[in-house]
Tab-separated table of C-alpha atoms in Angstrom:
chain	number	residue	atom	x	y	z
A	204	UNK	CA	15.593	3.138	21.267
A	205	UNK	CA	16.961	5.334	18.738
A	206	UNK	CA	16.946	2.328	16.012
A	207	UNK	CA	13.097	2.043	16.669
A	208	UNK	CA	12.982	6.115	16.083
A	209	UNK	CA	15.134	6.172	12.654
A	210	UNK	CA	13.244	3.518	11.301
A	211	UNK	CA	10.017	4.737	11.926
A	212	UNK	CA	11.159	8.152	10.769
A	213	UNK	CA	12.312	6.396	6.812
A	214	UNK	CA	9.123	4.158	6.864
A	215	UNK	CA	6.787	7.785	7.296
A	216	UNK	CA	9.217	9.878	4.666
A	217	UNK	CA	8.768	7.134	2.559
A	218	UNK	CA	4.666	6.852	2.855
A	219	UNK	CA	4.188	10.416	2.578
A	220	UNK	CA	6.275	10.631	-0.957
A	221	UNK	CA	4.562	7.349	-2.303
A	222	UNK	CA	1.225	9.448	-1.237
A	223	UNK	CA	2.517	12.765	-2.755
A	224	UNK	CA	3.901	10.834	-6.140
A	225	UNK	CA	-0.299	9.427	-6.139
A	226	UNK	CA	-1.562	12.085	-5.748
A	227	UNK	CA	0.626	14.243	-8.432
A	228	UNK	CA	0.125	10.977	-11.264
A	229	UNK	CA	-3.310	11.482	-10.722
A	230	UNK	CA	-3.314	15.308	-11.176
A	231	UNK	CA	-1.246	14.450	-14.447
A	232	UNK	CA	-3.499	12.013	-15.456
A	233	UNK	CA	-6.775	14.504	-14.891
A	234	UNK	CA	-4.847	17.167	-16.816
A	235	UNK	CA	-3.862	15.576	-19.762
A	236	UNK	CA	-5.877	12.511	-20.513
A	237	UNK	CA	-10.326	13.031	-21.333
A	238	UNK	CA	-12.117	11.080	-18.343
A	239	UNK	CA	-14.474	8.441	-19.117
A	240	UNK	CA	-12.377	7.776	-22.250
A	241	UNK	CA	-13.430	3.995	-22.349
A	242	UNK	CA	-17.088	4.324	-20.774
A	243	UNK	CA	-19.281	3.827	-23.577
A	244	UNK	CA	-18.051	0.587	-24.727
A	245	UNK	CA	-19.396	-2.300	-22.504
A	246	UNK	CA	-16.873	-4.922	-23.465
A	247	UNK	CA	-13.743	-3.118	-22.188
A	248	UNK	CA	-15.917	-1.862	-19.024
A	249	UNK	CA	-16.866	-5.389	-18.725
A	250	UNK	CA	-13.336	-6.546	-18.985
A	251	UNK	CA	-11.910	-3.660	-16.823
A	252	UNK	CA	-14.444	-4.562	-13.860
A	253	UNK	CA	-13.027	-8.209	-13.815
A	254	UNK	CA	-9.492	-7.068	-14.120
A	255	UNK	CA	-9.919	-4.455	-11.677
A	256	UNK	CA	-11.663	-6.655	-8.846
A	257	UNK	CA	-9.628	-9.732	-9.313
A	258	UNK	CA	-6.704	-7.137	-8.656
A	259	UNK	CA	-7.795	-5.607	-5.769
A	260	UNK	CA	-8.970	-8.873	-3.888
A	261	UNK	CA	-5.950	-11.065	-4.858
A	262	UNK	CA	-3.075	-8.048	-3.840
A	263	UNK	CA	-5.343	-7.604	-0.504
A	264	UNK	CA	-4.772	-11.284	0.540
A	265	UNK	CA	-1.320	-11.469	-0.962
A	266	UNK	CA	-0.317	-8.347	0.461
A	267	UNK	CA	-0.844	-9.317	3.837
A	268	UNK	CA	-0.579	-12.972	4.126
A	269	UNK	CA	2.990	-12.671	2.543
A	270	UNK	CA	3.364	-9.958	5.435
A	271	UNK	CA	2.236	-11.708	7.899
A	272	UNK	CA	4.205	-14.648	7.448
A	273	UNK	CA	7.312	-12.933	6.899
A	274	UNK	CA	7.078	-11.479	10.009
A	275	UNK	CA	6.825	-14.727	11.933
A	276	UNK	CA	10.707	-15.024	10.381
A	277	UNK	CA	11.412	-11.213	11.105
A	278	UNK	CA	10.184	-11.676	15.188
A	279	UNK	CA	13.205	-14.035	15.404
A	280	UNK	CA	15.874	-11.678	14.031
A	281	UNK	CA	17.908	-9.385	16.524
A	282	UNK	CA	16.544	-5.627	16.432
A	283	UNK	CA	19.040	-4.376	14.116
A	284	UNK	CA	18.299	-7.388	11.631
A	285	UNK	CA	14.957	-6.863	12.264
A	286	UNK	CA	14.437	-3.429	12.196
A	287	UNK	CA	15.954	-3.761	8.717
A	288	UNK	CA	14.181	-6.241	7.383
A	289	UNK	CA	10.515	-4.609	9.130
A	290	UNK	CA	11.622	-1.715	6.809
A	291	UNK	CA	12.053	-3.573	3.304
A	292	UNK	CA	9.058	-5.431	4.107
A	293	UNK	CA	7.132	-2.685	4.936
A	294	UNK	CA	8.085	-0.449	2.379
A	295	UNK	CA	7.137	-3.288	0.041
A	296	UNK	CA	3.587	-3.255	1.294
A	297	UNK	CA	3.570	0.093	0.805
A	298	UNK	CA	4.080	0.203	-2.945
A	299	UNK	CA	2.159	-2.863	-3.898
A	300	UNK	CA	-0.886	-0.889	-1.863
A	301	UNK	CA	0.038	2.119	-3.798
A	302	UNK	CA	0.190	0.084	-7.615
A	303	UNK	CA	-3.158	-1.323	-6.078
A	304	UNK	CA	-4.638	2.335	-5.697
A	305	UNK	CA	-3.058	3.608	-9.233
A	306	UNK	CA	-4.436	0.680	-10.961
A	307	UNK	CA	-7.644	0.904	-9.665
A	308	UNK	CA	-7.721	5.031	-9.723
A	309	UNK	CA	-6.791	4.440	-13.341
A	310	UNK	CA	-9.814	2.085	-14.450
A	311	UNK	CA	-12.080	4.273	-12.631
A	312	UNK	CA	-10.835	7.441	-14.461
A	313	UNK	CA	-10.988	5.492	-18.041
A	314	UNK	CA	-14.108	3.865	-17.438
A	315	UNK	CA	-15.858	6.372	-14.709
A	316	UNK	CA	-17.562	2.994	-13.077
A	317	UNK	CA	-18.601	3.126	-9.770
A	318	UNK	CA	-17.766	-0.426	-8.918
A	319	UNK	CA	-14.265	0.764	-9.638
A	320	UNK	CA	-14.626	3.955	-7.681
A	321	UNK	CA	-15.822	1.345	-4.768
A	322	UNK	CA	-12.292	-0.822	-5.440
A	323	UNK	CA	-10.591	2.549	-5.109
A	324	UNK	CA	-12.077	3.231	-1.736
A	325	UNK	CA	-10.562	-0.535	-0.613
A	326	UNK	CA	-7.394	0.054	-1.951
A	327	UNK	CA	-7.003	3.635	-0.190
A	328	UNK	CA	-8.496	1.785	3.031
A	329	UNK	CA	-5.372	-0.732	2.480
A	330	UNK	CA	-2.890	2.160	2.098
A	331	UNK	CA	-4.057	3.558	5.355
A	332	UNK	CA	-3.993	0.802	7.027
A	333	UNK	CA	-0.077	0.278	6.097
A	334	UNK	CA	-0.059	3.909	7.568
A	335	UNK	CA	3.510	3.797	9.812
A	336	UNK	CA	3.644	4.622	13.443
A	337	UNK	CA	5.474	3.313	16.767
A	338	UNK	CA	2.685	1.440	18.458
A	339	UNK	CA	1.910	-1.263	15.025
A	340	UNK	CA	6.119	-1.449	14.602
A	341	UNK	CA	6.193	-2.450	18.032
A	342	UNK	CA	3.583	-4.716	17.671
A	343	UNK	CA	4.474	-5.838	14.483
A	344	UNK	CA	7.592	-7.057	15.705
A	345	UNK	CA	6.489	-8.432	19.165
A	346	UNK	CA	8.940	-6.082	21.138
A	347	UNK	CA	8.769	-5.002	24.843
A	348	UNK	CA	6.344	-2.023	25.281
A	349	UNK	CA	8.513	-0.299	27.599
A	350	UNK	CA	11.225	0.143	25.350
A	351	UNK	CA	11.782	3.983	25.026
């Protein structure tokens, strides 16, 4: 269905440029700020660490549960409705997994932790996983497999 097709086309347009717009802050960032600024003084790595994980962990399970159970509502629109909605909601995920990965590149480049390089590594796993294609939009939103 051509509907299926355009959406999928705006959800992958709009990963790659969140992906691009990472990876160009974080070139900034490297360029004009000293790594490691805030490594040698334990109380802010100690305070980063908590931030950082408590972050990470709480957007993971908000990220998706809130997904998840909007798309319990989103199954029972008709396609157009819900190929709409599929495409705020993802797109949504998108960024907060995006945030997740800026916030946690950007306590790793202040602090140069490795817990918060391992945090990093989730949050990029997370990003991935919100990766668009046909097959998870078709089974995100329970259609027929033989639609075209």
């Amino acid at each position: 269905m051509k509907e299926i097709t355009n959406t999928l086309h705006k959800l992958i347009i709009t990963f790659i440029l969140m992906w691009v717009m990472v990876i160009v802050l974080a070139v900034l960032c490297r360029c004009f700020v000293p790594a490691g600024l805030l490594s040698g003084n334990a109380t802010v790595l100690y305070v980063s660490q908590l931030i950082a994980v408590s972050f990470t962990f709480v957007f993971v399970v908000i990220i998706y549960s809130v997904f998840n159970r909007r798309l319990l509502t989103i199954r029972k629109l008709n396609l157009l409705d819900a190929l709409k909605k599929y495409q705020q909601l993802a797109t949504l995920q998108m960024l907060s997994g995006e945030f997740l990965m800026l916030l946690d590149y950007s306590f790793w480049f202040f602090t140069q932790d490795k817990s918060s390089l391992c945090l990093l590594a989730i949050a990029i796993a997370m990003t991935l996983y919100c990766t668009p294609t046909r097959s998870r939009l078709i089974k995100h939103l329970d259609l027929d497999t033989t639609t075209p």
